[in-house]
Short mmCIF file of C-alpha atoms and ligand atoms in Angstrom, two decimals:
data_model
loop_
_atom_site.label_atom_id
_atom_site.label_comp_id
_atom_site.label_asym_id
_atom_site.label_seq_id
_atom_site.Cartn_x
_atom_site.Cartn_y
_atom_site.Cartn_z
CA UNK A 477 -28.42 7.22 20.49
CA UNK A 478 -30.23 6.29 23.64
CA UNK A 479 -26.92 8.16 26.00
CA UNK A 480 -26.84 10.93 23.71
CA UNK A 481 -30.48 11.92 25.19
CA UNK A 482 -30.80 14.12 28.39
CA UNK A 483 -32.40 12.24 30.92
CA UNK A 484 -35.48 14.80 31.83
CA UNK A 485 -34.61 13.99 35.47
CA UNK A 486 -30.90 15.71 34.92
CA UNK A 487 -30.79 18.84 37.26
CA UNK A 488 -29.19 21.81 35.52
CA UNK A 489 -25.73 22.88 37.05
CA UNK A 490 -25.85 26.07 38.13
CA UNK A 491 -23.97 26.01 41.57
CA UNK A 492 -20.08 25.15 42.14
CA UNK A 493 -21.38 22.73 44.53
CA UNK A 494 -23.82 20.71 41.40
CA UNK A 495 -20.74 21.76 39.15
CA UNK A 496 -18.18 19.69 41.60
CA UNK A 497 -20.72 16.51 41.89
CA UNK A 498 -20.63 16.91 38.02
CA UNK A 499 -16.75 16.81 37.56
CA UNK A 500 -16.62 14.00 40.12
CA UNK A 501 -18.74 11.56 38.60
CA UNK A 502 -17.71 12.20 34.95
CA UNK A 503 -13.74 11.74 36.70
CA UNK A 504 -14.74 8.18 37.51
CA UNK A 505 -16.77 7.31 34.68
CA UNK A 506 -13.69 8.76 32.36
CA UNK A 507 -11.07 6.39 34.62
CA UNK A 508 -13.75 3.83 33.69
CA UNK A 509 -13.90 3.98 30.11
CA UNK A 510 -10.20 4.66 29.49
CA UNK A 511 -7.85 2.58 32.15
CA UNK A 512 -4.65 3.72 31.57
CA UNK A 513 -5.04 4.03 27.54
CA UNK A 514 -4.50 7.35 25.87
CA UNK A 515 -6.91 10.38 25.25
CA UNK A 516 -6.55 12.17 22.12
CA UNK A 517 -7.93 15.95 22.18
CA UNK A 518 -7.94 18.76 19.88
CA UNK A 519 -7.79 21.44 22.04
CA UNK A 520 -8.51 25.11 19.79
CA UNK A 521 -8.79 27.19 23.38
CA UNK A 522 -12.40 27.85 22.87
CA UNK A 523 -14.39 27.03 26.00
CA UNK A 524 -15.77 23.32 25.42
CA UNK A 525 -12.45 21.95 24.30
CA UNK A 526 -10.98 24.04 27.25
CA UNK A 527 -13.64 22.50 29.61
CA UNK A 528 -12.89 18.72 28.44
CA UNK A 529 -9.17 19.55 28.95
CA UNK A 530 -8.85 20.76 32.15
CA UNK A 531 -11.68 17.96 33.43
CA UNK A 532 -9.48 15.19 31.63
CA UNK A 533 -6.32 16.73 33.27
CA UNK A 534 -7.65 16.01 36.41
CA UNK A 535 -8.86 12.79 35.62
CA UNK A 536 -6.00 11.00 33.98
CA UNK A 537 -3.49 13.44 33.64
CA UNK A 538 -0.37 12.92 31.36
CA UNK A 539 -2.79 10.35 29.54
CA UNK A 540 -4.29 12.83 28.09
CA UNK A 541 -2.45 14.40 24.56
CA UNK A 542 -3.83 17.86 24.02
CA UNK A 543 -3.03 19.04 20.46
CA UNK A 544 -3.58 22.82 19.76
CA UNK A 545 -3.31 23.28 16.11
CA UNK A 546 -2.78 27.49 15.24
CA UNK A 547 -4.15 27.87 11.84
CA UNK A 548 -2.72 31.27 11.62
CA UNK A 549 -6.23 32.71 12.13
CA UNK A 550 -6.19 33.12 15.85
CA UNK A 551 -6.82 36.00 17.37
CA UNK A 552 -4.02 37.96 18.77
CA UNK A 553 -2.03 35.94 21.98
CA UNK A 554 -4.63 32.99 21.44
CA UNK A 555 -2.14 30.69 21.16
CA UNK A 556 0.11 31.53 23.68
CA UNK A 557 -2.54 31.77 25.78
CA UNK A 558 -3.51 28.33 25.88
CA UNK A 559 0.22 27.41 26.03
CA UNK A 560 0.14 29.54 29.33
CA UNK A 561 -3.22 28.14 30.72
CA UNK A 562 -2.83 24.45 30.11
CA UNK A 563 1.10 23.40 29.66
CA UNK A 564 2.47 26.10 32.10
CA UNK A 565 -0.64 26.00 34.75
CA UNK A 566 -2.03 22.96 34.74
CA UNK A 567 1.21 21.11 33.63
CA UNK A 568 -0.73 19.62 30.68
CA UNK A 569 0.62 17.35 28.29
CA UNK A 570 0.38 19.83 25.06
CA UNK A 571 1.52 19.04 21.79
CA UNK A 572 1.84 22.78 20.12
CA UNK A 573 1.69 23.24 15.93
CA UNK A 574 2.53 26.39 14.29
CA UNK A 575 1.13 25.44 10.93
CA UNK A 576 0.13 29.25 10.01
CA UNK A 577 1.89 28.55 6.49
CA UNK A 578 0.46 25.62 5.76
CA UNK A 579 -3.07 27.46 6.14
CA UNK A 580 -2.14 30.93 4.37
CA UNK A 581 -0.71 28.74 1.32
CA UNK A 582 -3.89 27.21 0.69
CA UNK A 583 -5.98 30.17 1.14
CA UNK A 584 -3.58 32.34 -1.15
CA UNK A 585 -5.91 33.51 -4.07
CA UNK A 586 -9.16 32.20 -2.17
CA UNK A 587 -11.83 34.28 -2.22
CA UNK A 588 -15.08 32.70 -2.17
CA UNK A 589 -16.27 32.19 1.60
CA UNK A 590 -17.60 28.49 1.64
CA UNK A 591 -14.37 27.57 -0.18
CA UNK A 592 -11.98 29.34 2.54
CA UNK A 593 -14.39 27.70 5.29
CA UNK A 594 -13.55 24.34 3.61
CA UNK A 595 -10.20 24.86 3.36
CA UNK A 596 -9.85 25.29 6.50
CA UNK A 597 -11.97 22.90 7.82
CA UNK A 598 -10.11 20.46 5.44
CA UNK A 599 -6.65 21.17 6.61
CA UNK A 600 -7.35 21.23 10.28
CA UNK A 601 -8.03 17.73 9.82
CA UNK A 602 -4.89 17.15 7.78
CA UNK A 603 -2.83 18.89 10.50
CA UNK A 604 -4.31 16.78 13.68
CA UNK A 605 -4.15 13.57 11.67
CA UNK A 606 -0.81 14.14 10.83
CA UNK A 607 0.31 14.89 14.68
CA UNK A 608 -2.32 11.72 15.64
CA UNK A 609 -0.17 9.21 13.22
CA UNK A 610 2.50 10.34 14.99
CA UNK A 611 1.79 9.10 18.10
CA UNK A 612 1.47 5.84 19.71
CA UNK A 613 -0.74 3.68 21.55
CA UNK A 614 -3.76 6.23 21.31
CA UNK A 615 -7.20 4.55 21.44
CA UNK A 616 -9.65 7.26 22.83
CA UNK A 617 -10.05 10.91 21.17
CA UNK A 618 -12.03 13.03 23.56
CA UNK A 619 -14.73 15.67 21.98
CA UNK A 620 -16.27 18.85 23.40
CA UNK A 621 -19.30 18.42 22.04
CA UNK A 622 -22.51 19.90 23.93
CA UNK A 623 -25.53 19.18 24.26
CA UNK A 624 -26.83 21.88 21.33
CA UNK A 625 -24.49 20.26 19.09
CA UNK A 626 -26.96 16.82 19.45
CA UNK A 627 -29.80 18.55 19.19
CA UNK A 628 -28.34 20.15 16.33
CA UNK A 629 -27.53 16.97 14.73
CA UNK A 630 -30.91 15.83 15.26
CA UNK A 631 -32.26 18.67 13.20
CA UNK A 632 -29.75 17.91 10.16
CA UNK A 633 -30.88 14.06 10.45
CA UNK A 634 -34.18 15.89 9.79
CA UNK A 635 -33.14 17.51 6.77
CA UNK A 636 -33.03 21.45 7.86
CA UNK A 637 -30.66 23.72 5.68
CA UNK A 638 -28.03 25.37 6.91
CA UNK A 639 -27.22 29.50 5.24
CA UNK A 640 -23.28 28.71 5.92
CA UNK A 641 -21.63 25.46 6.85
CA UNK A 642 -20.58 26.07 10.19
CA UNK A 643 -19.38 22.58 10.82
CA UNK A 644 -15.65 22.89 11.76
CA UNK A 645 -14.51 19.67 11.16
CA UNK A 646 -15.06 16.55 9.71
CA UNK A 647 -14.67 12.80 11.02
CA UNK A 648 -10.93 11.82 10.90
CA UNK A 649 -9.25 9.90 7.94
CA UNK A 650 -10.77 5.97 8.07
CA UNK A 651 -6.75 4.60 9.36
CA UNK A 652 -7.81 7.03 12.33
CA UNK A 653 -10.44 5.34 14.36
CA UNK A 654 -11.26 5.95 18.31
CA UNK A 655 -13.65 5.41 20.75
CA UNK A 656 -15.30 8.15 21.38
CA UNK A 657 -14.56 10.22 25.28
CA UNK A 658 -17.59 13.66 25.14
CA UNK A 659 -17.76 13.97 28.90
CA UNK A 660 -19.55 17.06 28.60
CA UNK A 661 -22.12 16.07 25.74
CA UNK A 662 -25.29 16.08 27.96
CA UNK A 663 -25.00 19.73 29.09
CA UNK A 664 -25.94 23.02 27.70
CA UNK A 665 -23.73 26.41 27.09
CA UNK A 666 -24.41 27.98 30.95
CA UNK A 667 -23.58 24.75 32.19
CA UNK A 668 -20.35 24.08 30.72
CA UNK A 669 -19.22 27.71 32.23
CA UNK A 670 -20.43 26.95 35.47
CA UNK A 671 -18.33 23.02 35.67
CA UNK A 672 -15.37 25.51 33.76
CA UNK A 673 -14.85 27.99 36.16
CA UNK A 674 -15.25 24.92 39.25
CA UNK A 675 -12.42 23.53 38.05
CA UNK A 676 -10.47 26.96 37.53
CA UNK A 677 -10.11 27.76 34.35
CA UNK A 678 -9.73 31.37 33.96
CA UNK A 679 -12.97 33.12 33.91
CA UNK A 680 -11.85 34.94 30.39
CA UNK A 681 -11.32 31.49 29.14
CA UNK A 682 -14.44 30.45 30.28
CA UNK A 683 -16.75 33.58 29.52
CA UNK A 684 -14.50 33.83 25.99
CA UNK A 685 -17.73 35.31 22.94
CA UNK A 686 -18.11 32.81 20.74
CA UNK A 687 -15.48 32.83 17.78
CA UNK A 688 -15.94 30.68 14.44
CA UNK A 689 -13.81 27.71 13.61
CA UNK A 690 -12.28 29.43 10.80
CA UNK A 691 -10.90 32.11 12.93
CA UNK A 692 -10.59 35.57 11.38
CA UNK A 693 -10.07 33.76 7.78
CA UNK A 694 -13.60 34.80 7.93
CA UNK A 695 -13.79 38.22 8.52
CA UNK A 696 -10.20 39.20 6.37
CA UNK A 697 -12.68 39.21 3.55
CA UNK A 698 -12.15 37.78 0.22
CA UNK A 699 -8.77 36.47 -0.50
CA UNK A 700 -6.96 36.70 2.56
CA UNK A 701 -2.98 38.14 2.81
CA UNK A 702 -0.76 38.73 5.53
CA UNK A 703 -0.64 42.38 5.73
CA UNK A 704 -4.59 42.33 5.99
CA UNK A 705 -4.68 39.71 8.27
CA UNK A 706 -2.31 41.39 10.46
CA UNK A 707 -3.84 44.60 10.86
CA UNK A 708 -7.32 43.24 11.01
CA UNK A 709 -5.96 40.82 13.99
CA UNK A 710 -3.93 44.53 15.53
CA UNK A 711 -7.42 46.07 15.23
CA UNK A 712 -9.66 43.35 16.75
CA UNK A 713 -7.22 42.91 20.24
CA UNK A 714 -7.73 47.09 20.26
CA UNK A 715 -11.92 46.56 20.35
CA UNK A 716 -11.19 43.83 22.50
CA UNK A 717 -9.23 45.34 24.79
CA UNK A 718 -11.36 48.45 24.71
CA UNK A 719 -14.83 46.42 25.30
CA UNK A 720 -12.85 45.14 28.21
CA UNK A 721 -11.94 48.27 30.14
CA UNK A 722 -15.72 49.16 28.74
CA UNK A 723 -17.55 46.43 30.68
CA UNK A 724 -18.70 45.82 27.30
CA UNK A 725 -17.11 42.46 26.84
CA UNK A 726 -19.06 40.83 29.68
CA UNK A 727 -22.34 42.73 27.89
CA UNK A 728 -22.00 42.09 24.41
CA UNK A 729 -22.81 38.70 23.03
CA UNK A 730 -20.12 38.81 20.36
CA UNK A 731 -17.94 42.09 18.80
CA UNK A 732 -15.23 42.02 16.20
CA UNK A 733 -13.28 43.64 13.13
CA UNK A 734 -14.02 42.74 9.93
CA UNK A 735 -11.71 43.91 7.13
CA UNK A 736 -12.49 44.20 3.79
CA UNK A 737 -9.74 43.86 0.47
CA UNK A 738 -11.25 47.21 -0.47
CA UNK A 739 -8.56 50.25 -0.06
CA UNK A 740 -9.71 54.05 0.09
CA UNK A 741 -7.92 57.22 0.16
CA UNK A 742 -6.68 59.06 3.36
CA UNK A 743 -4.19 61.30 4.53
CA UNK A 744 -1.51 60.80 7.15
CA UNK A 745 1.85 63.21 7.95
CA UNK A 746 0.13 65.10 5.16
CA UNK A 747 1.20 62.78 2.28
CA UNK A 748 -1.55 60.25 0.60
CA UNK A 749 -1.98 57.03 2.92
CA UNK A 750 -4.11 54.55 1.12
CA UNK A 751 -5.29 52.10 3.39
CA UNK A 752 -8.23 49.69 4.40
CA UNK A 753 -11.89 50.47 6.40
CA UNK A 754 -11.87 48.37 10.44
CA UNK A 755 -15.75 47.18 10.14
CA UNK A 756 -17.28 47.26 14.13
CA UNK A 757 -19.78 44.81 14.55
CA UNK A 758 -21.08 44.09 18.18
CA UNK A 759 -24.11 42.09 18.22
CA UNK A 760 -26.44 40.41 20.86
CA UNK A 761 -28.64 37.69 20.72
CA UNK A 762 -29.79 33.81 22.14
CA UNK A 763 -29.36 31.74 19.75
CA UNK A 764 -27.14 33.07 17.11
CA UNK A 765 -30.79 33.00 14.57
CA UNK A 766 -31.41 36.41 14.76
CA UNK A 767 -29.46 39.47 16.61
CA UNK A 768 -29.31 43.35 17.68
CA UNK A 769 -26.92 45.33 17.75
CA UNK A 770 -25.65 46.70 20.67
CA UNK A 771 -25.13 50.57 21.13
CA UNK A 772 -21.83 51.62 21.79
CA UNK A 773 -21.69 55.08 23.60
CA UNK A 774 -20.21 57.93 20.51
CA UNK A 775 -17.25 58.66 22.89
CA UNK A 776 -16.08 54.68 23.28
CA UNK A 777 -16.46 54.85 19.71
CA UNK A 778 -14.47 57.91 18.52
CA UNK A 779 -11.43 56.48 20.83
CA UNK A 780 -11.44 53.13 19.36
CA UNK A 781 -11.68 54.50 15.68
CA UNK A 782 -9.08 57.16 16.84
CA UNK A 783 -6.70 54.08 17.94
CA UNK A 784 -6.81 51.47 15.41
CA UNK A 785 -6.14 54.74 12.64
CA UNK A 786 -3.43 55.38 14.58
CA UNK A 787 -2.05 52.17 15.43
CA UNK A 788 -2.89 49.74 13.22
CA UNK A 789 -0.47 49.65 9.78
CA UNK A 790 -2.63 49.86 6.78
CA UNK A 791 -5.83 50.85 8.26
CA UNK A 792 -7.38 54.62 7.34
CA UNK A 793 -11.20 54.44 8.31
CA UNK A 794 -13.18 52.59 10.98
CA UNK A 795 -16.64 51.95 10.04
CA UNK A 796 -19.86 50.59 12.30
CA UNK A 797 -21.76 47.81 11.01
CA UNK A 798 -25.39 48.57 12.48
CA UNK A 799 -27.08 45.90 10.64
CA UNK A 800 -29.26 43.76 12.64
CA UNK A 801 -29.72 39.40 11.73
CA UNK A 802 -31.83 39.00 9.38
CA UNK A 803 -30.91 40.64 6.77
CA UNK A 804 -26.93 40.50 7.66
CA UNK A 805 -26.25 37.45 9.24
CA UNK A 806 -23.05 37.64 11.92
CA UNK A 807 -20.31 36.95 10.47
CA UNK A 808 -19.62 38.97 6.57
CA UNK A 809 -18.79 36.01 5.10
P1 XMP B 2215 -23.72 33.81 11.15
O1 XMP B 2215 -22.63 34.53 10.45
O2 XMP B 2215 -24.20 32.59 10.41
O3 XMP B 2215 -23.06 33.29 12.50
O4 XMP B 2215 -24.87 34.70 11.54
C1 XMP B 2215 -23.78 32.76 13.59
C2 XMP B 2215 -22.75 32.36 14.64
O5 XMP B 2215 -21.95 31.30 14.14
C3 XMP B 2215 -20.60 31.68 14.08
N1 XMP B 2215 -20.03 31.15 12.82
C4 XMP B 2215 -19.29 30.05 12.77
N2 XMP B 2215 -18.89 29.23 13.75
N3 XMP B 2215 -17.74 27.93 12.15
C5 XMP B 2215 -18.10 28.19 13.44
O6 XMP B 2215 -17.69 27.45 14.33
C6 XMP B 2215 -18.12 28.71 11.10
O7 XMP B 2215 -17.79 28.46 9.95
C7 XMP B 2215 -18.94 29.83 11.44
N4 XMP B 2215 -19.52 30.82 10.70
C8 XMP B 2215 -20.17 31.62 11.58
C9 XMP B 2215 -20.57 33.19 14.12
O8 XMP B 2215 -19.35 33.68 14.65
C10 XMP B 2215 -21.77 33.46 15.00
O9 XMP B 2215 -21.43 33.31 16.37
#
């Protein structure tokens, strides 16, 4: 417990120069701890995960056995993005699983929230442990876990409630134990983006909002299908991509579709065109408790809504979501 405690003496990283002292020492204490053993990570492409990756590449290199598991709830070129950052840039040894239909089988008929998030949560597991027992001579699995995810902990030892069970994932199957590699576990959010972009992971990558462990199997509301999936995942790279030429994206704490399994009536090439609502929601906040929402200028707003009705399959209405946290918390479900 005693090294899972920031020492009050710790300076915070804020400069490239503290951020390259950083990745230095935790490069020899990783050599230390591992030899020439293997490191285990799941690596989702999120920026802690991203962070331990690219610091472990540098450390030991091919010793290190990235597995990115798509779940089929990415967002749109979240995958292959990670493909092109770590296996392509940094040469990374990347074990890629496509297990969408293993995910969208399980979640067929699903509806209640809590029951998709453990699904999910369940089967990500399943998937990694599978790929683990697959490989050989592994003894370390290397975490991203931060330093609010120990203080978090802390509170739960305490006995706090939680309104939705956010924890991803699990421990691992008891036939899958390792020690233990969190190189990163003593620092906060801020600091993990400074040591990310020192060792040149792309500053998207490394600024990326926040987004859930259960991917968009969260916001393709109720049970989830393909076709809803699809355009809800069309829609969301549209905001994105509009937030982006916006300067929104580097303003707004997190933004996203929802899309709901409720259809209404429109009209397109003047026949009937039944289709589903695109929910905006673009919040900002601290500390993900409470949040604002963040005004987005009527004009931005009328060309997004104008876009994803006209280029998203099965969507006829774009809706804004301008409820503050509390009463709606982030995510819909
Ligand atoms: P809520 O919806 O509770 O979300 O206001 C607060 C923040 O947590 C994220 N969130 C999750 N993150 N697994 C995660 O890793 C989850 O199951 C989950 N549910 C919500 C949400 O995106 C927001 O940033």
């Amino acid at each position: 417990m005693e090294n899972n405690k920031r020492p009050e003496t710790m300076e915070r990283i804020t400069t490239k120069a503290l951020a390259d002292a950083f990745i230095e020492d935790q490069i020899a204490k990783v050599r230390a701890q591992v030899g020439d053993k293997k490191v285990l990570l799941a690596l989702s492409g999120g920026v802690d995960s991203s962070v331990v990756a690219a610091l472990l590449i540098k450390a030991i290199g091919k010793q290190l056995i990235s597995v990115h598991v798509n779940h089929g709830l990415m967002r749109k070129d979240e995958s292959e993005n990670v493909i092109k950052v770590f296996k392509e840039g940094l040469n990374a040894n990347l074990i890629y699983v496509d297990a969408t239909d293993r995910f969208l089988n399980l979640l067929a008929g699903v509806s209640d929230p809590e029951t998709k998030r453990k699904i999910i949560g369940a089967e990500f597991i399943n998937v990694f442990a599978d790929e683990a027992r697959a490989l050989e001579g592994v003894s370390f699995l290397a975490q991203g876990t931060i330093y609010p995810d120990i203080i978090e902990s802390f509170k739960q030892a305490e006995g706090k409630k939680a309104v939705k069970s956010h924890h991803n994932v699990g421990g691992l199957p008891e036939d899958l134990q390792f020690e233990l590699v969190e190189p990163i576990k003593l620092l906060y959010k801020d600091e993990v983006r400074v040591v990310g972009e020192a060792l040149g992971l792309p500053h998207g990558m490394v600024y990326r909002q926040p987004f859930p462990g259960p991917g968009l199997g969260v916001r393709c509301l109720g049970a989830i299908t393909k076709d809803r999936l699809h355009a809800l995942r069309e829609a969301d790279a549209i905001l994105r991509e509009e937030f982006d030429k916006n300067g929104l994206a580097e303003k707004v704490w997190q933004y996203f579709i929802a899309v709901p399994d409720i259809k209404s009536v429109g009209v397109k090439n003047e026949s009937r065109y039944e289709g589903w609502p695109a929910i905006i929601r673009a919040v900002n906040t601290t500390d993900a408790m409470s949040a604002t929402i963040e005004e987005i200028p009527y004009a931005l707003l009328h060309h997004i809504t104008h876009r994803i009705t006209h280029e998203v399959e099965g969507i006829n209405r774009v809706l804004l979501d301008l409820t503050p946290k509390p009463i709606g918390t982030i995510e819909w479900e």
